[in-house]
JSON list of C-alpha atoms in Angstrom, two decimals:
[
{"chain": "U", "resi": 1116, "resn": "UNK", "atom": "CA", "xyz": [-24.61, 12.13, -6.46]},
{"chain": "U", "resi": 1117, "resn": "UNK", "atom": "CA", "xyz": [-21.08, 11.06, -7.51]},
{"chain": "U", "resi": 1118, "resn": "UNK", "atom": "CA", "xyz": [-20.44, 9.40, -4.15]},
{"chain": "U", "resi": 1119, "resn": "UNK", "atom": "CA", "xyz": [-23.78, 7.60, -4.29]},
{"chain": "U", "resi": 1120, "resn": "UNK", "atom": "CA", "xyz": [-23.05, 6.42, -7.83]},
{"chain": "U", "resi": 1121, "resn": "UNK", "atom": "CA", "xyz": [-19.60, 5.22, -6.76]},
{"chain": "U", "resi": 1122, "resn": "UNK", "atom": "CA", "xyz": [-21.14, 3.26, -3.90]},
{"chain": "U", "resi": 1123, "resn": "UNK", "atom": "CA", "xyz": [-23.58, 1.60, -6.26]},
{"chain": "U", "resi": 1124, "resn": "UNK", "atom": "CA", "xyz": [-20.88, 0.80, -8.84]},
{"chain": "U", "resi": 1125, "resn": "UNK", "atom": "CA", "xyz": [-18.63, -0.60, -6.11]},
{"chain": "U", "resi": 1126, "resn": "UNK", "atom": "CA", "xyz": [-21.23, -3.29, -5.42]},
{"chain": "U", "resi": 1127, "resn": "UNK", "atom": "CA", "xyz": [-22.47, -1.80, -2.17]},
{"chain": "U", "resi": 1128, "resn": "UNK", "atom": "CA", "xyz": [-26.12, -1.79, -3.12]},
{"chain": "U", "resi": 1129, "resn": "UNK", "atom": "CA", "xyz": [-28.06, 1.26, -2.03]},
{"chain": "U", "resi": 1130, "resn": "UNK", "atom": "CA", "xyz": [-26.44, 4.67, -1.75]},
{"chain": "U", "resi": 1131, "resn": "UNK", "atom": "CA", "xyz": [-25.14, 5.26, 1.78]},
{"chain": "U", "resi": 1132, "resn": "UNK", "atom": "CA", "xyz": [-27.89, 7.74, 2.67]},
{"chain": "U", "resi": 1133, "resn": "UNK", "atom": "CA", "xyz": [-30.54, 5.06, 2.13]},
{"chain": "U", "resi": 1134, "resn": "UNK", "atom": "CA", "xyz": [-28.46, 2.23, 3.57]},
{"chain": "U", "resi": 1135, "resn": "UNK", "atom": "CA", "xyz": [-27.88, 3.89, 6.92]},
{"chain": "U", "resi": 1136, "resn": "UNK", "atom": "CA", "xyz": [-30.50, 3.10, 9.56]},
{"chain": "U", "resi": 1137, "resn": "UNK", "atom": "CA", "xyz": [-31.92, 5.86, 11.74]},
{"chain": "U", "resi": 1138, "resn": "UNK", "atom": "CA", "xyz": [-29.85, 4.52, 14.65]},
{"chain": "U", "resi": 1139, "resn": "UNK", "atom": "CA", "xyz": [-26.47, 3.36, 13.30]},
{"chain": "U", "resi": 1140, "resn": "UNK", "atom": "CA", "xyz": [-25.46, 1.90, 16.68]},
{"chain": "U", "resi": 1141, "resn": "UNK", "atom": "CA", "xyz": [-28.10, -0.79, 16.25]},
{"chain": "U", "resi": 1142, "resn": "UNK", "atom": "CA", "xyz": [-26.28, -2.01, 13.16]},
{"chain": "U", "resi": 1143, "resn": "UNK", "atom": "CA", "xyz": [-22.94, -2.21, 14.95]},
{"chain": "U", "resi": 1144, "resn": "UNK", "atom": "CA", "xyz": [-21.59, 0.92, 13.33]},
{"chain": "U", "resi": 1145, "resn": "UNK", "atom": "CA", "xyz": [-19.50, 2.87, 15.78]},
{"chain": "U", "resi": 1146, "resn": "UNK", "atom": "CA", "xyz": [-18.16, 5.84, 13.93]},
{"chain": "U", "resi": 1147, "resn": "UNK", "atom": "CA", "xyz": [-15.11, 7.72, 15.07]},
{"chain": "U", "resi": 1148, "resn": "UNK", "atom": "CA", "xyz": [-12.82, 4.75, 14.64]},
{"chain": "U", "resi": 1149, "resn": "UNK", "atom": "CA", "xyz": [-10.08, 5.07, 12.02]},
{"chain": "U", "resi": 1150, "resn": "UNK", "atom": "CA", "xyz": [-10.13, 2.58, 9.16]},
{"chain": "U", "resi": 1151, "resn": "UNK", "atom": "CA", "xyz": [-7.21, 2.06, 6.83]},
{"chain": "U", "resi": 1152, "resn": "UNK", "atom": "CA", "xyz": [-8.93, 1.22, 3.53]},
{"chain": "U", "resi": 1153, "resn": "UNK", "atom": "CA", "xyz": [-6.75, -0.31, 0.79]},
{"chain": "U", "resi": 1154, "resn": "UNK", "atom": "CA", "xyz": [-8.00, -1.22, -2.69]},
{"chain": "U", "resi": 1155, "resn": "UNK", "atom": "CA", "xyz": [-6.35, -0.74, -6.07]},
{"chain": "U", "resi": 1156, "resn": "UNK", "atom": "CA", "xyz": [-9.68, -0.13, -7.80]},
{"chain": "U", "resi": 1157, "resn": "UNK", "atom": "CA", "xyz": [-10.43, 3.61, -7.45]},
{"chain": "U", "resi": 1158, "resn": "UNK", "atom": "CA", "xyz": [-14.19, 3.16, -7.91]},
{"chain": "U", "resi": 1159, "resn": "UNK", "atom": "CA", "xyz": [-14.39, 0.53, -5.14]},
{"chain": "U", "resi": 1160, "resn": "UNK", "atom": "CA", "xyz": [-12.16, 2.65, -2.92]},
{"chain": "U", "resi": 1161, "resn": "UNK", "atom": "CA", "xyz": [-14.31, 5.73, -3.46]},
{"chain": "U", "resi": 1162, "resn": "UNK", "atom": "CA", "xyz": [-17.55, 3.81, -2.87]},
{"chain": "U", "resi": 1163, "resn": "UNK", "atom": "CA", "xyz": [-16.36, 2.21, 0.36]},
{"chain": "U", "resi": 1164, "resn": "UNK", "atom": "CA", "xyz": [-14.91, 5.51, 1.56]},
{"chain": "U", "resi": 1165, "resn": "UNK", "atom": "CA", "xyz": [-18.26, 7.22, 0.92]},
{"chain": "U", "resi": 1166, "resn": "UNK", "atom": "CA", "xyz": [-20.23, 4.62, 2.87]},
{"chain": "U", "resi": 1167, "resn": "UNK", "atom": "CA", "xyz": [-17.83, 4.40, 5.79]},
{"chain": "U", "resi": 1168, "resn": "UNK", "atom": "CA", "xyz": [-17.43, 8.18, 6.04]},
{"chain": "U", "resi": 1169, "resn": "UNK", "atom": "CA", "xyz": [-21.20, 8.61, 6.05]},
{"chain": "U", "resi": 1170, "resn": "UNK", "atom": "CA", "xyz": [-21.31, 6.18, 8.96]},
{"chain": "U", "resi": 1171, "resn": "UNK", "atom": "CA", "xyz": [-18.89, 8.38, 10.89]},
{"chain": "U", "resi": 1172, "resn": "UNK", "atom": "CA", "xyz": [-15.64, 6.47, 10.45]},
{"chain": "U", "resi": 1173, "resn": "UNK", "atom": "CA", "xyz": [-12.40, 8.33, 9.84]},
{"chain": "U", "resi": 1174, "resn": "UNK", "atom": "CA", "xyz": [-10.91, 6.88, 6.65]},
{"chain": "U", "resi": 1175, "resn": "UNK", "atom": "CA", "xyz": [-7.33, 6.70, 5.42]},
{"chain": "U", "resi": 1176, "resn": "UNK", "atom": "CA", "xyz": [-7.31, 5.43, 1.83]},
{"chain": "U", "resi": 1177, "resn": "UNK", "atom": "CA", "xyz": [-4.52, 3.86, -0.20]},
{"chain": "U", "resi": 1178, "resn": "UNK", "atom": "CA", "xyz": [-4.12, 1.88, -3.41]},
{"chain": "U", "resi": 1179, "resn": "UNK", "atom": "CA", "xyz": [-1.21, -0.26, -2.18]},
{"chain": "U", "resi": 1180, "resn": "UNK", "atom": "CA", "xyz": [0.60, -1.47, 0.93]},
{"chain": "U", "resi": 1181, "resn": "UNK", "atom": "CA", "xyz": [3.44, 0.99, 0.32]},
{"chain": "U", "resi": 1182, "resn": "UNK", "atom": "CA", "xyz": [1.07, 3.92, -0.08]},
{"chain": "U", "resi": 1183, "resn": "UNK", "atom": "CA", "xyz": [-0.84, 2.85, 3.02]},
{"chain": "U", "resi": 1184, "resn": "UNK", "atom": "CA", "xyz": [2.31, 2.85, 5.15]},
{"chain": "U", "resi": 1185, "resn": "UNK", "atom": "CA", "xyz": [3.39, 6.22, 3.73]},
{"chain": "U", "resi": 1186, "resn": "UNK", "atom": "CA", "xyz": [0.02, 7.78, 4.52]},
{"chain": "U", "resi": 1187, "resn": "UNK", "atom": "CA", "xyz": [-0.04, 6.39, 8.04]},
{"chain": "U", "resi": 1188, "resn": "UNK", "atom": "CA", "xyz": [3.52, 7.63, 8.67]},
{"chain": "U", "resi": 1189, "resn": "UNK", "atom": "CA", "xyz": [2.95, 11.10, 7.23]},
{"chain": "U", "resi": 1190, "resn": "UNK", "atom": "CA", "xyz": [-0.25, 11.58, 9.20]},
{"chain": "U", "resi": 1191, "resn": "UNK", "atom": "CA", "xyz": [1.07, 10.05, 12.41]},
{"chain": "U", "resi": 1192, "resn": "UNK", "atom": "CA", "xyz": [-2.05, 7.91, 12.44]},
{"chain": "U", "resi": 1193, "resn": "UNK", "atom": "CA", "xyz": [-2.65, 4.47, 13.84]},
{"chain": "U", "resi": 1194, "resn": "UNK", "atom": "CA", "xyz": [-5.63, 2.63, 12.35]},
{"chain": "U", "resi": 1195, "resn": "UNK", "atom": "CA", "xyz": [-8.20, 0.92, 14.54]},
{"chain": "U", "resi": 1196, "resn": "UNK", "atom": "CA", "xyz": [-9.16, -1.43, 11.68]},
{"chain": "U", "resi": 1197, "resn": "UNK", "atom": "CA", "xyz": [-7.51, -2.43, 8.40]},
{"chain": "U", "resi": 1198, "resn": "UNK", "atom": "CA", "xyz": [-9.83, -3.21, 5.51]},
{"chain": "U", "resi": 1199, "resn": "UNK", "atom": "CA", "xyz": [-8.00, -4.37, 2.38]},
{"chain": "U", "resi": 1200, "resn": "UNK", "atom": "CA", "xyz": [-8.76, -5.96, -0.94]},
{"chain": "U", "resi": 1201, "resn": "UNK", "atom": "CA", "xyz": [-6.98, -9.30, -1.20]},
{"chain": "U", "resi": 1202, "resn": "UNK", "atom": "CA", "xyz": [-5.66, -9.05, -4.76]},
{"chain": "U", "resi": 1203, "resn": "UNK", "atom": "CA", "xyz": [-3.72, -5.83, -5.24]},
{"chain": "U", "resi": 1204, "resn": "UNK", "atom": "CA", "xyz": [-1.52, -4.77, -8.16]},
{"chain": "U", "resi": 1205, "resn": "UNK", "atom": "CA", "xyz": [1.97, -6.14, -8.83]},
{"chain": "U", "resi": 1206, "resn": "UNK", "atom": "CA", "xyz": [1.16, -9.53, -7.27]},
{"chain": "U", "resi": 1207, "resn": "UNK", "atom": "CA", "xyz": [0.70, -7.95, -3.83]},
{"chain": "U", "resi": 1208, "resn": "UNK", "atom": "CA", "xyz": [-2.06, -9.01, -1.44]},
{"chain": "U", "resi": 1209, "resn": "UNK", "atom": "CA", "xyz": [-4.13, -7.43, 1.29]},
{"chain": "U", "resi": 1210, "resn": "UNK", "atom": "CA", "xyz": [-2.79, -9.72, 3.99]},
{"chain": "U", "resi": 1211, "resn": "UNK", "atom": "CA", "xyz": [0.59, -8.05, 3.40]},
{"chain": "U", "resi": 1212, "resn": "UNK", "atom": "CA", "xyz": [-1.02, -4.70, 4.27]},
{"chain": "U", "resi": 1213, "resn": "UNK", "atom": "CA", "xyz": [-2.30, -6.11, 7.55]},
{"chain": "U", "resi": 1214, "resn": "UNK", "atom": "CA", "xyz": [1.10, -7.68, 8.34]},
{"chain": "U", "resi": 1215, "resn": "UNK", "atom": "CA", "xyz": [2.92, -4.41, 7.76]},
{"chain": "U", "resi": 1216, "resn": "UNK", "atom": "CA", "xyz": [0.45, -2.42, 9.85]},
{"chain": "U", "resi": 1217, "resn": "UNK", "atom": "CA", "xyz": [0.77, -4.96, 12.67]},
{"chain": "U", "resi": 1218, "resn": "UNK", "atom": "CA", "xyz": [4.58, -4.85, 12.50]},
{"chain": "U", "resi": 1219, "resn": "UNK", "atom": "CA", "xyz": [4.44, -1.10, 13.05]},
{"chain": "U", "resi": 1220, "resn": "UNK", "atom": "CA", "xyz": [1.47, -0.68, 15.40]},
{"chain": "U", "resi": 1221, "resn": "UNK", "atom": "CA", "xyz": [0.91, -4.05, 17.07]},
{"chain": "U", "resi": 1222, "resn": "UNK", "atom": "CA", "xyz": [-2.31, -6.05, 16.90]},
{"chain": "U", "resi": 1223, "resn": "UNK", "atom": "CA", "xyz": [-4.86, -4.35, 14.67]},
{"chain": "U", "resi": 1224, "resn": "UNK", "atom": "CA", "xyz": [-8.02, -6.18, 13.55]},
{"chain": "U", "resi": 1225, "resn": "UNK", "atom": "CA", "xyz": [-8.66, -6.53, 9.87]},
{"chain": "U", "resi": 1226, "resn": "UNK", "atom": "CA", "xyz": [-11.09, -7.46, 7.15]},
{"chain": "U", "resi": 1227, "resn": "UNK", "atom": "CA", "xyz": [-10.08, -8.82, 3.76]},
{"chain": "U", "resi": 1228, "resn": "UNK", "atom": "CA", "xyz": [-12.38, -8.02, 0.84]},
{"chain": "U", "resi": 1229, "resn": "UNK", "atom": "CA", "xyz": [-12.07, -10.34, -2.11]},
{"chain": "U", "resi": 1230, "resn": "UNK", "atom": "CA", "xyz": [-13.62, -11.51, -5.31]},
{"chain": "U", "resi": 1231, "resn": "UNK", "atom": "CA", "xyz": [-11.67, -14.76, -4.95]},
{"chain": "U", "resi": 1232, "resn": "UNK", "atom": "CA", "xyz": [-12.91, -17.77, -3.08]},
{"chain": "U", "resi": 1233, "resn": "UNK", "atom": "CA", "xyz": [-9.74, -19.82, -3.48]},
{"chain": "U", "resi": 1234, "resn": "UNK", "atom": "CA", "xyz": [-7.98, -21.53, -0.64]},
{"chain": "U", "resi": 1235, "resn": "UNK", "atom": "CA", "xyz": [-4.91, -19.27, -0.49]},
{"chain": "U", "resi": 1236, "resn": "UNK", "atom": "CA", "xyz": [-6.83, -16.13, 0.45]},
{"chain": "U", "resi": 1237, "resn": "UNK", "atom": "CA", "xyz": [-8.96, -17.90, 3.02]},
{"chain": "U", "resi": 1238, "resn": "UNK", "atom": "CA", "xyz": [-6.00, -19.77, 4.53]},
{"chain": "U", "resi": 1239, "resn": "UNK", "atom": "CA", "xyz": [-3.87, -16.62, 4.85]},
{"chain": "U", "resi": 1240, "resn": "UNK", "atom": "CA", "xyz": [-6.73, -14.63, 6.35]},
{"chain": "U", "resi": 1241, "resn": "UNK", "atom": "CA", "xyz": [-7.63, -17.39, 8.80]},
{"chain": "U", "resi": 1242, "resn": "UNK", "atom": "CA", "xyz": [-4.01, -17.77, 9.91]},
{"chain": "U", "resi": 1243, "resn": "UNK", "atom": "CA", "xyz": [-3.94, -14.04, 10.68]},
{"chain": "U", "resi": 1244, "resn": "UNK", "atom": "CA", "xyz": [-7.33, -13.98, 12.43]},
{"chain": "U", "resi": 1245, "resn": "UNK", "atom": "CA", "xyz": [-8.93, -11.81, 9.75]},
{"chain": "U", "resi": 1246, "resn": "UNK", "atom": "CA", "xyz": [-12.54, -11.70, 8.62]},
{"chain": "U", "resi": 1247, "resn": "UNK", "atom": "CA", "xyz": [-13.10, -12.35, 4.90]},
{"chain": "U", "resi": 1248, "resn": "UNK", "atom": "CA", "xyz": [-15.89, -10.76, 2.88]},
{"chain": "U", "resi": 1249, "resn": "UNK", "atom": "CA", "xyz": [-16.61, -11.81, -0.70]},
{"chain": "U", "resi": 1250, "resn": "UNK", "atom": "CA", "xyz": [-17.46, -8.98, -3.08]},
{"chain": "U", "resi": 1251, "resn": "UNK", "atom": "CA", "xyz": [-19.91, -7.54, -3.83]},
{"chain": "U", "resi": 1252, "resn": "UNK", "atom": "CA", "xyz": [-20.54, -6.54, -0.24]},
{"chain": "U", "resi": 1253, "resn": "UNK", "atom": "CA", "xyz": [-23.86, -5.12, 0.92]},
{"chain": "U", "resi": 1254, "resn": "UNK", "atom": "CA", "xyz": [-24.06, -2.34, 3.52]},
{"chain": "U", "resi": 1255, "resn": "UNK", "atom": "CA", "xyz": [-25.64, -4.83, 5.92]},
{"chain": "U", "resi": 1256, "resn": "UNK", "atom": "CA", "xyz": [-22.73, -7.27, 5.51]},
{"chain": "U", "resi": 1257, "resn": "UNK", "atom": "CA", "xyz": [-20.24, -4.45, 5.95]},
{"chain": "U", "resi": 1258, "resn": "UNK", "atom": "CA", "xyz": [-22.00, -3.24, 9.09]},
{"chain": "U", "resi": 1259, "resn": "UNK", "atom": "CA", "xyz": [-22.07, -6.76, 10.52]},
{"chain": "U", "resi": 1260, "resn": "UNK", "atom": "CA", "xyz": [-18.35, -7.31, 9.88]},
{"chain": "U", "resi": 1261, "resn": "UNK", "atom": "CA", "xyz": [-17.39, -3.99, 11.44]},
{"chain": "U", "resi": 1262, "resn": "UNK", "atom": "CA", "xyz": [-19.79, -4.53, 14.33]},
{"chain": "U", "resi": 1263, "resn": "UNK", "atom": "CA", "xyz": [-18.08, -7.83, 15.12]},
{"chain": "U", "resi": 1264, "resn": "UNK", "atom": "CA", "xyz": [-14.75, -6.07, 15.70]},
{"chain": "U", "resi": 1265, "resn": "UNK", "atom": "CA", "xyz": [-14.41, -5.03, 19.33]},
{"chain": "U", "resi": 1266, "resn": "UNK", "atom": "CA", "xyz": [-13.65, -1.39, 20.10]},
{"chain": "U", "resi": 1267, "resn": "UNK", "atom": "CA", "xyz": [-10.01, -0.71, 20.99]}
]
């Protein structure tokens, strides 16, 4: 119940159990891949983690770029996808997270989640070849964005 409530509060629409189709592969969801999920809002982070975990993804969560790099280093884990909020605390941005992950692990696809529609976010994301999703994000939009990312 808490995870479902977090998913609803995070703007993801239906709780993950209702959002998941009977055949997740038809929605482009290919669980088992590791997603680095970075958002400084704990409710959004918890909601996205609940949905993605229910879909079978392995999730590494962090509230900042520094924490993300620490968690990846301590777990010896390389993400298959980076999903980060654009506007993080202390004037940091999600594209920085992707840059740091790519510096360490090489090319890793990414998705920027944002409530902003300004030119800076879109320009930075485009220059880095990242998908941009404007919050709130529905499970269908999330599935489509993840489904568009080729398997490693």
